[in-house]
PDB file of C-alpha atoms in Angstrom:
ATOM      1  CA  UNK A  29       0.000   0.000   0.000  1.00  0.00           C
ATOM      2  CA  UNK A  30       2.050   3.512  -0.798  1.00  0.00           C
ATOM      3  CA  UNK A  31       2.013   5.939   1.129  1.00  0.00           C
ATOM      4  CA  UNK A  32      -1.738   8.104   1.466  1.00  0.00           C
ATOM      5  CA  UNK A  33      -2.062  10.571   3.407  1.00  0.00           C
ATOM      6  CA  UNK A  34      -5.273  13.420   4.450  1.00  0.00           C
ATOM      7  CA  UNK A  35      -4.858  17.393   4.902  1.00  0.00           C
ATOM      8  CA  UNK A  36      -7.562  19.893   4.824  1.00  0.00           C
ATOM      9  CA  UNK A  37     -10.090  18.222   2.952  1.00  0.00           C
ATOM     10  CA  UNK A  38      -7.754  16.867   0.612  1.00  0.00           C
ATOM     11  CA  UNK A  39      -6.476  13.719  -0.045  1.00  0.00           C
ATOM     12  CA  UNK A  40      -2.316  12.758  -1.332  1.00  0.00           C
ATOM     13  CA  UNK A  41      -2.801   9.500  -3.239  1.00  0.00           C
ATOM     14  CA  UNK A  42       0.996   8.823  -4.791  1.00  0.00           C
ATOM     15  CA  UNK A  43       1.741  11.979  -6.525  1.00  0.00           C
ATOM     16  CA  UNK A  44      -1.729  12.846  -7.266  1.00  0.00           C
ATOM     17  CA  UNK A  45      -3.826  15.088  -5.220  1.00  0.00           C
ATOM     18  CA  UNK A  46      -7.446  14.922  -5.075  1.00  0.00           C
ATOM     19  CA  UNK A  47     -10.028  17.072  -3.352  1.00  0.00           C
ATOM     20  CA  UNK A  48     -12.464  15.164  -1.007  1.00  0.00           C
ATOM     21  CA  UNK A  49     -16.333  16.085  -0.635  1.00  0.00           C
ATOM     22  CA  UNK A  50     -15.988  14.630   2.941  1.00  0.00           C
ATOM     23  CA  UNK A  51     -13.861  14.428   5.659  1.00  0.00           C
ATOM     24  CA  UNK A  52     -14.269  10.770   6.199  1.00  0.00           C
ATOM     25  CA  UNK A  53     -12.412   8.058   4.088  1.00  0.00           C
ATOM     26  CA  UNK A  54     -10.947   4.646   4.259  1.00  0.00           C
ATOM     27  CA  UNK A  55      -8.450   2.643   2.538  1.00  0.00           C
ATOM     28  CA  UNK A  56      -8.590  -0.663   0.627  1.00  0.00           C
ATOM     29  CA  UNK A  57      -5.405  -2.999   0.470  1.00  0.00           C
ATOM     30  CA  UNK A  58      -5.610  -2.042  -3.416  1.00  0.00           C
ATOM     31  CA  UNK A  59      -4.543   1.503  -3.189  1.00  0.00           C
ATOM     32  CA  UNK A  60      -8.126   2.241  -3.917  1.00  0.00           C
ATOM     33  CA  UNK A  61      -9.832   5.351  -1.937  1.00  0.00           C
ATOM     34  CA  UNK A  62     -13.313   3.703  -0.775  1.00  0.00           C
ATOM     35  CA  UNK A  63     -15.372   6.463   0.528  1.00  0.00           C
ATOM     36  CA  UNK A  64     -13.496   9.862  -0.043  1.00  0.00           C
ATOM     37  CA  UNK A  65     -13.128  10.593  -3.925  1.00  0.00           C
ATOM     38  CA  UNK A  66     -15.887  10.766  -6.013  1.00  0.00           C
ATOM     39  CA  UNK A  67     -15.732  11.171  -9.238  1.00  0.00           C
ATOM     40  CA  UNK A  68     -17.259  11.150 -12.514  1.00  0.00           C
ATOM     41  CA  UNK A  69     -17.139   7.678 -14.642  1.00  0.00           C
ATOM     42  CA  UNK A  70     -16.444   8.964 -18.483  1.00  0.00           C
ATOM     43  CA  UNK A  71     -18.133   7.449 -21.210  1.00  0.00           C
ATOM     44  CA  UNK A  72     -15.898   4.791 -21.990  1.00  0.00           C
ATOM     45  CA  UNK A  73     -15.302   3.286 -18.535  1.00  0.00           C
ATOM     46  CA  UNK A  74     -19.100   3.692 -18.618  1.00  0.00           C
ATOM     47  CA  UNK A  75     -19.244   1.534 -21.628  1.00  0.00           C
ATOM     48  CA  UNK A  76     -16.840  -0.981 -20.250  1.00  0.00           C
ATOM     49  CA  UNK A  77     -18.569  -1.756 -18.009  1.00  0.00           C
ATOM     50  CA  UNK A  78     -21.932  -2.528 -19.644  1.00  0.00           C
ATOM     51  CA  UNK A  79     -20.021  -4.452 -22.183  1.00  0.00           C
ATOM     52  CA  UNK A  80     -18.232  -6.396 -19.275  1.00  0.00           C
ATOM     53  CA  UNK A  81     -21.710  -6.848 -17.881  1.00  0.00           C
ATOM     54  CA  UNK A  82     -23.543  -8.173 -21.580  1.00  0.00           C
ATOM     55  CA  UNK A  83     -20.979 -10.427 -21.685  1.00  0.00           C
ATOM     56  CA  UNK A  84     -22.239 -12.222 -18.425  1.00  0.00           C
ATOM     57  CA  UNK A  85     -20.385 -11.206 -15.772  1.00  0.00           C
ATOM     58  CA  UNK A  86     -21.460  -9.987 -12.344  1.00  0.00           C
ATOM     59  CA  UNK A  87     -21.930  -6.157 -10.779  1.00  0.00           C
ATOM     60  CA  UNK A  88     -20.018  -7.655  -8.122  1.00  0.00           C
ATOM     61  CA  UNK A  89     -16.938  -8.801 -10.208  1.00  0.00           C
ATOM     62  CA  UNK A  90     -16.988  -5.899 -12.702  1.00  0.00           C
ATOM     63  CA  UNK A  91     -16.526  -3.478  -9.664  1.00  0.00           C
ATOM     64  CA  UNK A  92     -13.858  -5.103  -8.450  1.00  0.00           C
ATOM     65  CA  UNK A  93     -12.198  -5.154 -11.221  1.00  0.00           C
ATOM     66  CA  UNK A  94     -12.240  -1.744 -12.010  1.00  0.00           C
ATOM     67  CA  UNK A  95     -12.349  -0.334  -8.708  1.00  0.00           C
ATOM     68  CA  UNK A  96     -15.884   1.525  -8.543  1.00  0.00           C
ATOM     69  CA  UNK A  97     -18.674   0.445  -5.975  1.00  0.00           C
ATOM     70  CA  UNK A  98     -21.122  -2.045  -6.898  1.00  0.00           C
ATOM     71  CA  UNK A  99     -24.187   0.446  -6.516  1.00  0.00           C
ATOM     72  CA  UNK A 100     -22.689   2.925  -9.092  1.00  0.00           C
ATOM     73  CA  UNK A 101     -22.631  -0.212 -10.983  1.00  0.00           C
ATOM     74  CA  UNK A 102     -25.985  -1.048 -10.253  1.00  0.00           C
ATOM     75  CA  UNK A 103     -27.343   2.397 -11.267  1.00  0.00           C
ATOM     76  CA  UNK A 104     -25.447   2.049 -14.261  1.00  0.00           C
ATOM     77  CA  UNK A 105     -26.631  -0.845 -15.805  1.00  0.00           C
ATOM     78  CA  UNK A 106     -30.583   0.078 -14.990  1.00  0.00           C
ATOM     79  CA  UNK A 107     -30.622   3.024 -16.281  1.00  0.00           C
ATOM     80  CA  UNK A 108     -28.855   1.051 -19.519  1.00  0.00           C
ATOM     81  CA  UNK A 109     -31.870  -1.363 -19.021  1.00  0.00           C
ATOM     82  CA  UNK A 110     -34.357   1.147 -18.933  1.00  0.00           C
ATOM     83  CA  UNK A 111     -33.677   3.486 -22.054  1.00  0.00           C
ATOM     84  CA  UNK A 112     -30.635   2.234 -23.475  1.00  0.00           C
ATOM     85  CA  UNK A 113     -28.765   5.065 -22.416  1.00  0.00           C
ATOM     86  CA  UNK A 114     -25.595   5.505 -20.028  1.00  0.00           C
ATOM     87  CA  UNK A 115     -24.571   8.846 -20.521  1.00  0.00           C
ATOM     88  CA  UNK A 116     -25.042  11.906 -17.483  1.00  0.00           C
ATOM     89  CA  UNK A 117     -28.383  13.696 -17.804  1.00  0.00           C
ATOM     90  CA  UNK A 118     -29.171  14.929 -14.486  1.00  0.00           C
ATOM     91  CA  UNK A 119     -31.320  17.550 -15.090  1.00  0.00           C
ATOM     92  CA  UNK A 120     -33.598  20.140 -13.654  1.00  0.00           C
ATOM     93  CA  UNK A 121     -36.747  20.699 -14.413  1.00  0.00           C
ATOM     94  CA  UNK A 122     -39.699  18.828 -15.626  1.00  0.00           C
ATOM     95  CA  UNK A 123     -39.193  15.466 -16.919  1.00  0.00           C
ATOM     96  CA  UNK A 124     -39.408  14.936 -20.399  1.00  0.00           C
ATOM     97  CA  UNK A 125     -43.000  12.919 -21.515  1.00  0.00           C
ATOM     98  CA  UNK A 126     -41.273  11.515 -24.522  1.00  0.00           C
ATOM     99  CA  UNK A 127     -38.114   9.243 -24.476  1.00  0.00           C
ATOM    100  CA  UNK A 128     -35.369   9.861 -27.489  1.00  0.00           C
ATOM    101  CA  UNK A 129     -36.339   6.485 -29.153  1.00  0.00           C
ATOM    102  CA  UNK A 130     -40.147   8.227 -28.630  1.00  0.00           C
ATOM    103  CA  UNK A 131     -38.594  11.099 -30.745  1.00  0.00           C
ATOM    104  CA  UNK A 132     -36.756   9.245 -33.369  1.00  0.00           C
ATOM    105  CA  UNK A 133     -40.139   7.479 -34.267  1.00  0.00           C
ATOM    106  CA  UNK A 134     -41.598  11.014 -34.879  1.00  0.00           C
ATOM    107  CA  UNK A 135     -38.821  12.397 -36.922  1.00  0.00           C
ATOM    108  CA  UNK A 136     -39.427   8.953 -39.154  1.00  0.00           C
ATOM    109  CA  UNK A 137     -42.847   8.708 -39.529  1.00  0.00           C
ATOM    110  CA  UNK A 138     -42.949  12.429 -39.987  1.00  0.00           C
ATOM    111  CA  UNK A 139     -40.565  12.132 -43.089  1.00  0.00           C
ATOM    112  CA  UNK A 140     -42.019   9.013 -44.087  1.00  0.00           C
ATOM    113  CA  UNK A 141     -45.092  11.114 -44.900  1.00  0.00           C
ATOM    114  CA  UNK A 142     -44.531  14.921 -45.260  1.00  0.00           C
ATOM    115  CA  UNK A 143     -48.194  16.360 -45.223  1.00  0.00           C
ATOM    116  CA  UNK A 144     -49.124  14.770 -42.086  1.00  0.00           C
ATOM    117  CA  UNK A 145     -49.796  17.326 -39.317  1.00  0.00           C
ATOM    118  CA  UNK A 146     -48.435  17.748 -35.963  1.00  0.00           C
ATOM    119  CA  UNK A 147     -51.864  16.084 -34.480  1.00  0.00           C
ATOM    120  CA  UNK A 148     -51.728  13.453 -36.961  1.00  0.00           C
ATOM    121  CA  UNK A 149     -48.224  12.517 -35.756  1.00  0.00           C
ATOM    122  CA  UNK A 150     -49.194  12.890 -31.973  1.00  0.00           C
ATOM    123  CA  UNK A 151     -52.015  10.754 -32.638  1.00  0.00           C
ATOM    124  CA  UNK A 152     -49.875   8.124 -34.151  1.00  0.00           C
ATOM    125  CA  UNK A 153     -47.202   8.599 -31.218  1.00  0.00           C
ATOM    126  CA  UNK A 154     -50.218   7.290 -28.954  1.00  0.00           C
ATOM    127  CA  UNK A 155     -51.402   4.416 -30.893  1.00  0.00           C
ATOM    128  CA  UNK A 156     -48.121   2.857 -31.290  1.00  0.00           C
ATOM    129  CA  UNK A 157     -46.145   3.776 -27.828  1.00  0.00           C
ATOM    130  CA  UNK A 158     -48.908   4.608 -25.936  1.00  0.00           C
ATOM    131  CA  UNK A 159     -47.405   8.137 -25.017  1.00  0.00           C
ATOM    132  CA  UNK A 160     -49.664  10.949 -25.194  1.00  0.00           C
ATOM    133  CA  UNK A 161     -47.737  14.033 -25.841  1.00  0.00           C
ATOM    134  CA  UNK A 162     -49.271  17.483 -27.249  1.00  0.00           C
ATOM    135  CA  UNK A 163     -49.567  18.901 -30.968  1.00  0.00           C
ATOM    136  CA  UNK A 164     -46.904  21.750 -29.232  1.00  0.00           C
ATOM    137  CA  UNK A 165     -44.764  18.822 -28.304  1.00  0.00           C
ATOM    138  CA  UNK A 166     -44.527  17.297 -31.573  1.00  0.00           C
ATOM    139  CA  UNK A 167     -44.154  20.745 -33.357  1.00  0.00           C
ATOM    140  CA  UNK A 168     -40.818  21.483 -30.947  1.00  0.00           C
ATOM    141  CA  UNK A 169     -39.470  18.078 -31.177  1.00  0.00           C
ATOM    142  CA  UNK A 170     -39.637  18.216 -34.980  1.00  0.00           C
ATOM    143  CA  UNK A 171     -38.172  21.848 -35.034  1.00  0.00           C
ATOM    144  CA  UNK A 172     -34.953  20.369 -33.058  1.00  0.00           C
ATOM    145  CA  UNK A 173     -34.025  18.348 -36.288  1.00  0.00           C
ATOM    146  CA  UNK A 174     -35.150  21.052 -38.724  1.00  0.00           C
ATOM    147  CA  UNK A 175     -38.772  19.299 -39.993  1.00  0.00           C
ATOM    148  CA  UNK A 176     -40.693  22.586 -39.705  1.00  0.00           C
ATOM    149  CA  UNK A 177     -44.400  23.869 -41.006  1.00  0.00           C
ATOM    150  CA  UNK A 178     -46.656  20.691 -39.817  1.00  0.00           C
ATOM    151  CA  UNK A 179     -49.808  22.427 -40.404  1.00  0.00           C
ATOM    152  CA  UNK A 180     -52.641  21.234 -42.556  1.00  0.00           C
ATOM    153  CA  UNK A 181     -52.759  22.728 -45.907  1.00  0.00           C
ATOM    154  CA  UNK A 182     -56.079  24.627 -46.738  1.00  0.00           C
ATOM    155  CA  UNK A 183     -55.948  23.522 -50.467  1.00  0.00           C
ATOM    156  CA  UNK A 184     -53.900  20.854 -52.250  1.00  0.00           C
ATOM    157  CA  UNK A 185     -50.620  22.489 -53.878  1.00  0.00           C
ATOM    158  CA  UNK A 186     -50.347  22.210 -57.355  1.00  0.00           C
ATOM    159  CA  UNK A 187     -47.547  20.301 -59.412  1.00  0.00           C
ATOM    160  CA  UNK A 188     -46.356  21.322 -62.840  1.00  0.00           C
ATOM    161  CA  UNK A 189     -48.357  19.736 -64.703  1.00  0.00           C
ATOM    162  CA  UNK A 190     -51.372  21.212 -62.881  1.00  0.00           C
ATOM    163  CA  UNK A 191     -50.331  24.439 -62.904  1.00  0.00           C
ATOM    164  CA  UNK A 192     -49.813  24.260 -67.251  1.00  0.00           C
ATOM    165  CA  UNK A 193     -53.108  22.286 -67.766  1.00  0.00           C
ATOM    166  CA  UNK A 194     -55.136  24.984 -65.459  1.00  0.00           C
ATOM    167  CA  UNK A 195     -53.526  28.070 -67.409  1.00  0.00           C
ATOM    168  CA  UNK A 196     -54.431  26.521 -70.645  1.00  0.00           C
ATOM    169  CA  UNK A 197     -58.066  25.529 -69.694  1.00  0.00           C
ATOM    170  CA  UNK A 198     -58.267  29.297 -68.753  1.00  0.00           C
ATOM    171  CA  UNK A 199     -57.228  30.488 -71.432  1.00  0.00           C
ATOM    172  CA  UNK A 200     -59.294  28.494 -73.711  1.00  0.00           C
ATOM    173  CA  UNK A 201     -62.339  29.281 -71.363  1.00  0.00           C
ATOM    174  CA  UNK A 202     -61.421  33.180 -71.110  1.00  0.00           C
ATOM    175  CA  UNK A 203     -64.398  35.415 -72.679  1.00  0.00           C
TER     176      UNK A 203
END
């Protein structure tokens, strides 16, 4: 075990020194500081370990292997469960009614077909999630990925074609 020693609310671990967010802490026979340091997992220990954890093994053995207590572990690997996602979004404010793969499925079915409105698309949300979210909701959500103007259109837009076969029936028709 090398040498660790506590001043001030910080903490000498080797060469490195590492501010503590308490003044209690104890040592493990792996040079490992137990209840002193926290810190924040980055995104590819955070995907080490839910590989580690697909491939079978236990929360109990992957934190010992890499050092980090079982329940951050444990926290990990539901929310992972839950919506596929293990990256930090602690946020404030109110939660969010639809989930990202909720949003994906409205940016798809919304470019699958382009004249559907913002109900429309919050009506189909419903029937195949089961998540009710507004016509406002939809309308933001679709203006984060740059699908804008979901509103019905009050007459059918003319092609062309339309537009040359109308001009020459008025002009035929013309007094």
């Amino acid at each position: 075990m090398t040498r660790v020693w506590a001043r001030e609310g910080h903490i000498r671990n080797g060469g490195k020194e590492v501010k503590l967010f308490t003044s209690a802490f104890s040592l493990s026979m792996h040079n490992r500081i137990v209840m002193a340091q926290r810190k924040h997992l980055d995104d590819f220990l955070r995907g080490r370990i839910i590989g580690r954890l697909e491939c079978g093994r236990t929360q109990l053995e992957v934190s010992e292997e890499l050092g980090i207590a079982q329940s951050v572990i444990s926290r990990l690997w539901q929310r992972f469960q839950d919506d596929g996602n293990v990256s930090r979004c602690y946020s404030t404010g109110r939660p969010r009614v639809a989930m990202p793969n909720e949003d994906r499925y409205l940016a798809v079915t919304a470019k699958r077909n382009r004249r559907s409105t913002a109900s429309d698309l919050s009506r189909q949300l419903s029937l195949a999630t089961g998540t009710t979210v507004s016509r406002q909701t939809v309308y933001r959500r679709l203006g984060h990925i740059g699908l804008y103007a979901r509103r019905h259109f009050r007459c059918v837009p003319l092609t062309a074609t339309h537009c040359h076969l109308r001009l020459a029936w008025s002009r035929e028709h013309a007094l």
